[in-house]
Coordinates of N, CA and C in Angstrom, one line a residue:
M1 N 30.4 -3.7 -39.1 CA 30.3 -2.3 -38.7 C 31.4 -1.4 -39.4
A2 N 32.1 -2.0 -40.4 CA 33.1 -1.2 -41.1 C 32.5 -0.1 -41.8
A3 N 31.3 -0.3 -42.4 CA 30.6 0.9 -43.0 C 30.4 2.0 -42.0
A4 N 30.0 1.7 -40.9 CA 29.7 2.8 -39.9 C 30.9 3.5 -39.5
H5 N 32.1 2.8 -39.4 CA 33.4 3.4 -39.2 C 33.8 4.3 -40.3
S6 N 33.5 3.9 -41.5 CA 33.8 4.7 -42.7 C 33.0 6.0 -42.7
C7 N 31.7 5.9 -42.3 CA 30.9 7.0 -42.2 C 31.5 8.0 -41.2
V8 N 31.8 7.5 -40.0 CA 32.4 8.4 -38.9 C 33.6 9.1 -39.5
R9 N 34.4 8.5 -40.2 CA 35.7 9.0 -40.7 C 35.3 10.2 -41.7
R10 N 34.4 9.9 -42.6 CA 33.9 11.0 -43.4 C 33.3 12.2 -42.7
I11 N 32.5 11.9 -41.7 CA 31.8 13.0 -40.9 C 33.0 13.9 -40.2
A12 N 34.1 13.1 -39.8 CA 35.2 13.9 -39.1 C 35.9 14.8 -40.1
F13 N 36.1 14.3 -41.4 CA 36.7 15.1 -42.4 C 35.8 16.3 -42.8
Y14 N 34.5 16.2 -43.0 CA 33.7 17.3 -43.2 C 33.6 18.3 -42.1
E15 N 33.6 17.8 -40.9 CA 33.6 18.8 -39.7 C 35.0 19.5 -39.7
E16 N 36.1 18.8 -39.9 CA 37.4 19.4 -39.8 C 37.5 20.6 -40.9
Y17 N 37.0 20.5 -42.0 CA 37.1 21.5 -43.0 C 35.8 22.4 -43.1
G18 N 35.0 22.3 -42.1 CA 33.8 23.3 -42.1 C 32.8 23.1 -43.1
L19 N 32.7 21.9 -43.7 CA 31.8 21.6 -44.8 C 30.5 21.2 -44.4
F20 N 29.8 21.9 -43.4 CA 28.6 21.4 -42.8 C 27.5 21.2 -43.7
N21 N 27.3 22.0 -44.7 CA 26.2 21.9 -45.6 C 26.3 20.6 -46.4
D22 N 27.5 20.3 -46.9 CA 27.8 19.1 -47.5 C 27.6 17.8 -46.7
L23 N 27.8 18.0 -45.3 CA 27.7 17.0 -44.4 C 26.3 16.5 -44.3
G24 N 25.4 17.4 -44.3 CA 24.0 17.1 -44.2 C 23.6 16.2 -45.3
V25 N 24.0 16.6 -46.5 CA 23.8 15.7 -47.7 C 24.3 14.4 -47.6
L26 N 25.6 14.3 -47.2 CA 26.3 13.0 -47.1 C 25.6 12.2 -46.1
L27 N 25.1 12.7 -45.0 CA 24.5 11.9 -43.9 C 23.2 11.2 -44.5
V28 N 22.4 12.0 -45.3 CA 21.3 11.4 -45.8 C 21.6 10.4 -46.9
Q29 N 22.5 10.6 -47.7 CA 23.0 9.6 -48.7 C 23.4 8.3 -48.1
D30 N 24.2 8.4 -46.9 CA 24.6 7.2 -46.2 C 23.5 6.4 -45.8
V31 N 22.5 7.1 -45.2 CA 21.4 6.4 -44.6 C 20.6 5.6 -45.8
V32 N 20.4 6.3 -46.8 CA 19.7 5.7 -48.0 C 20.6 4.6 -48.6
E33 N 21.8 4.7 -48.7 CA 22.7 3.7 -49.3 C 22.6 2.4 -48.4
R34 N 22.7 2.6 -47.0 CA 22.7 1.4 -46.2 C 21.4 0.7 -46.1
A35 N 20.3 1.5 -46.2 CA 19.0 0.9 -46.3 C 18.8 0.1 -47.6
R36 N 19.3 0.6 -48.7 CA 19.2 -0.1 -49.9 C 20.1 -1.4 -50.0
T37 N 21.3 -1.3 -49.4 CA 22.2 -2.3 -49.4 C 21.9 -3.5 -48.5
F38 N 21.6 -3.1 -47.2 CA 21.4 -4.1 -46.1 C 19.9 -4.3 -45.8
G39 N 19.0 -3.3 -46.2 CA 17.7 -3.4 -45.8 C 17.4 -2.4 -44.6
P40 N 16.2 -2.0 -44.5 CA 15.9 -1.0 -43.5 C 16.1 -1.4 -42.0
D41 N 15.9 -2.8 -41.8 CA 16.0 -3.3 -40.4 C 17.3 -3.9 -40.0
H42 N 18.3 -3.9 -40.9 CA 19.6 -4.3 -40.6 C 20.3 -3.6 -39.5
P43 N 21.1 -4.1 -38.7 CA 21.8 -3.5 -37.6 C 22.7 -2.3 -38.2
E44 N 23.3 -2.6 -39.4 CA 24.2 -1.6 -40.0 C 23.3 -0.3 -40.4
T45 N 22.2 -0.6 -40.8 CA 21.4 0.6 -41.2 C 20.9 1.4 -40.0
L46 N 20.5 0.6 -39.0 CA 20.1 1.3 -37.7 C 21.3 2.0 -37.1
T47 N 22.5 1.5 -37.2 CA 23.7 2.2 -36.7 C 23.9 3.5 -37.4
I48 N 23.8 3.5 -38.8 CA 24.1 4.7 -39.6 C 22.9 5.8 -39.2
R49 N 21.8 5.3 -39.0 CA 20.7 6.2 -38.7 C 21.0 6.9 -37.3
R50 N 21.6 6.2 -36.3 CA 21.9 6.7 -35.0 C 23.0 7.7 -35.2
I51 N 24.0 7.3 -36.0 CA 25.1 8.3 -36.3 C 24.6 9.6 -37.0
H52 N 23.8 9.4 -37.9 CA 23.1 10.5 -38.6 C 22.5 11.5 -37.6
A53 N 21.7 11.0 -36.8 CA 20.9 11.8 -35.8 C 22.0 12.5 -34.8
S54 N 23.0 11.8 -34.4 CA 24.0 12.4 -33.5 C 24.8 13.4 -34.2
A55 N 25.2 13.2 -35.5 CA 26.0 14.1 -36.3 C 25.1 15.4 -36.5
R56 N 23.9 15.2 -36.8 CA 23.1 16.5 -37.0 C 23.0 17.4 -35.8
T57 N 23.0 16.7 -34.6 CA 22.9 17.5 -33.5 C 24.3 18.2 -33.3
E58 N 25.4 17.5 -33.5 CA 26.7 18.1 -33.3 C 26.9 19.3 -34.3
I59 N 26.3 19.2 -35.4 CA 26.6 20.4 -36.4 C 25.5 21.5 -36.3
G60 N 24.6 21.3 -35.4 CA 23.6 22.2 -35.1 C 22.3 22.1 -36.0
L61 N 22.1 21.0 -36.6 CA 20.9 20.8 -37.4 C 19.8 20.1 -36.6
Y62 N 19.3 20.8 -35.6 CA 18.5 20.2 -34.6 C 17.1 19.9 -35.0
R63 N 16.5 20.7 -35.9 CA 15.0 20.6 -36.2 C 14.5 19.3 -36.4
D64 N 15.2 18.3 -37.2 CA 14.6 17.0 -37.4 C 15.1 15.9 -36.5
V65 N 16.0 16.2 -35.5 CA 16.6 15.2 -34.7 C 15.5 14.4 -33.8
P66 N 14.7 15.2 -33.2 CA 13.7 14.4 -32.3 C 12.8 13.5 -33.1
A67 N 12.4 13.8 -34.3 CA 11.6 12.8 -35.2 C 12.5 11.7 -35.6
L68 N 13.8 12.0 -36.0 CA 14.8 10.9 -36.4 C 14.9 9.9 -35.3
L69 N 15.1 10.4 -34.0 CA 15.3 9.6 -32.8 C 14.1 8.8 -32.5
R70 N 12.9 9.4 -32.6 CA 11.7 8.7 -32.2 C 11.5 7.6 -33.2
N71 N 11.7 7.8 -34.4 CA 11.6 6.7 -35.4 C 12.7 5.6 -35.3
L72 N 13.9 6.0 -35.0 CA 14.9 5.0 -34.7 C 14.6 4.2 -33.5
I73 N 14.2 4.8 -32.4 CA 13.8 4.1 -31.2 C 12.7 3.1 -31.5
S74 N 11.7 3.5 -32.3 CA 10.6 2.7 -32.6 C 11.0 1.4 -33.3
D75 N 12.0 1.7 -34.3 CA 12.4 0.6 -35.2 C 13.3 -0.3 -34.3
Y76 N 14.2 0.2 -33.4 CA 15.0 -0.6 -32.5 C 14.0 -1.5 -31.7
E77 N 13.0 -0.9 -31.2 CA 12.1 -1.7 -30.3 C 11.3 -2.8 -31.1
R78 N 11.0 -2.5 -32.4 CA 10.2 -3.4 -33.3 C 11.2 -4.6 -33.8
V79 N 12.4 -4.2 -34.1 CA 13.4 -5.2 -34.7 C 14.0 -6.0 -33.6
A80 N 14.5 -5.4 -32.5 CA 15.2 -6.1 -31.5 C 14.4 -6.5 -30.3
G81 N 13.2 -6.1 -30.3 CA 12.4 -6.4 -29.1 C 12.9 -5.6 -27.8
L82 N 13.6 -4.5 -28.0 CA 14.1 -3.7 -27.0 C 13.2 -2.6 -26.7
T83 N 13.3 -2.1 -25.5 CA 12.5 -0.9 -25.2 C 13.6 0.1 -24.5
I84 N 13.1 1.4 -24.4 CA 14.0 2.3 -23.8 C 14.4 1.9 -22.3
R85 N 13.4 1.3 -21.7 CA 13.6 0.7 -20.3 C 14.8 -0.3 -20.4
T86 N 14.8 -1.0 -21.4 CA 15.9 -2.1 -21.5 C 17.2 -1.4 -21.5
F87 N 17.4 -0.3 -22.1 CA 18.6 0.5 -22.1 C 18.9 1.2 -20.8
C88 N 18.0 1.6 -20.1 CA 18.1 2.5 -18.9 C 18.1 1.8 -17.6
V89 N 17.4 0.6 -17.5 CA 17.3 0.0 -16.2 C 17.7 -1.5 -16.3
S90 N 18.6 -1.9 -15.4 CA 19.0 -3.3 -15.4 C 17.9 -4.2 -14.9
D91 N 18.0 -5.4 -15.2 CA 16.9 -6.4 -14.8 C 16.8 -6.5 -13.4
S92 N 17.9 -6.3 -12.6 CA 17.9 -6.4 -11.2 C 16.9 -5.4 -10.5
T93 N 16.8 -4.2 -11.2 CA 16.0 -3.1 -10.6 C 14.6 -3.1 -11.2
A94 N 14.4 -3.8 -12.3 CA 13.0 -3.8 -12.8 C 12.0 -4.3 -11.9
P95 N 10.8 -3.8 -11.9 CA 9.7 -4.3 -11.0 C 9.2 -5.7 -11.4

């Protein structure tokens, strides 16, 4: 997860200095780099994609976020066998 923490630090830098246009480009580059380095289904890549979607929301780039999150959730479900229900409901309350 060191790469994810590095990404978060760079995002904080760009936010601090108001470089939001550059931040959008940086986020996409990080996602592409992680997918190329680790593969599209690696937890590191999925984490960077989550950070990317969250950061886009924080800097007001909302338009693509729903699609990014839908795709990310679908990939988490496929890769890890998890569903949204897994994240929201404990086993003790599941029917």
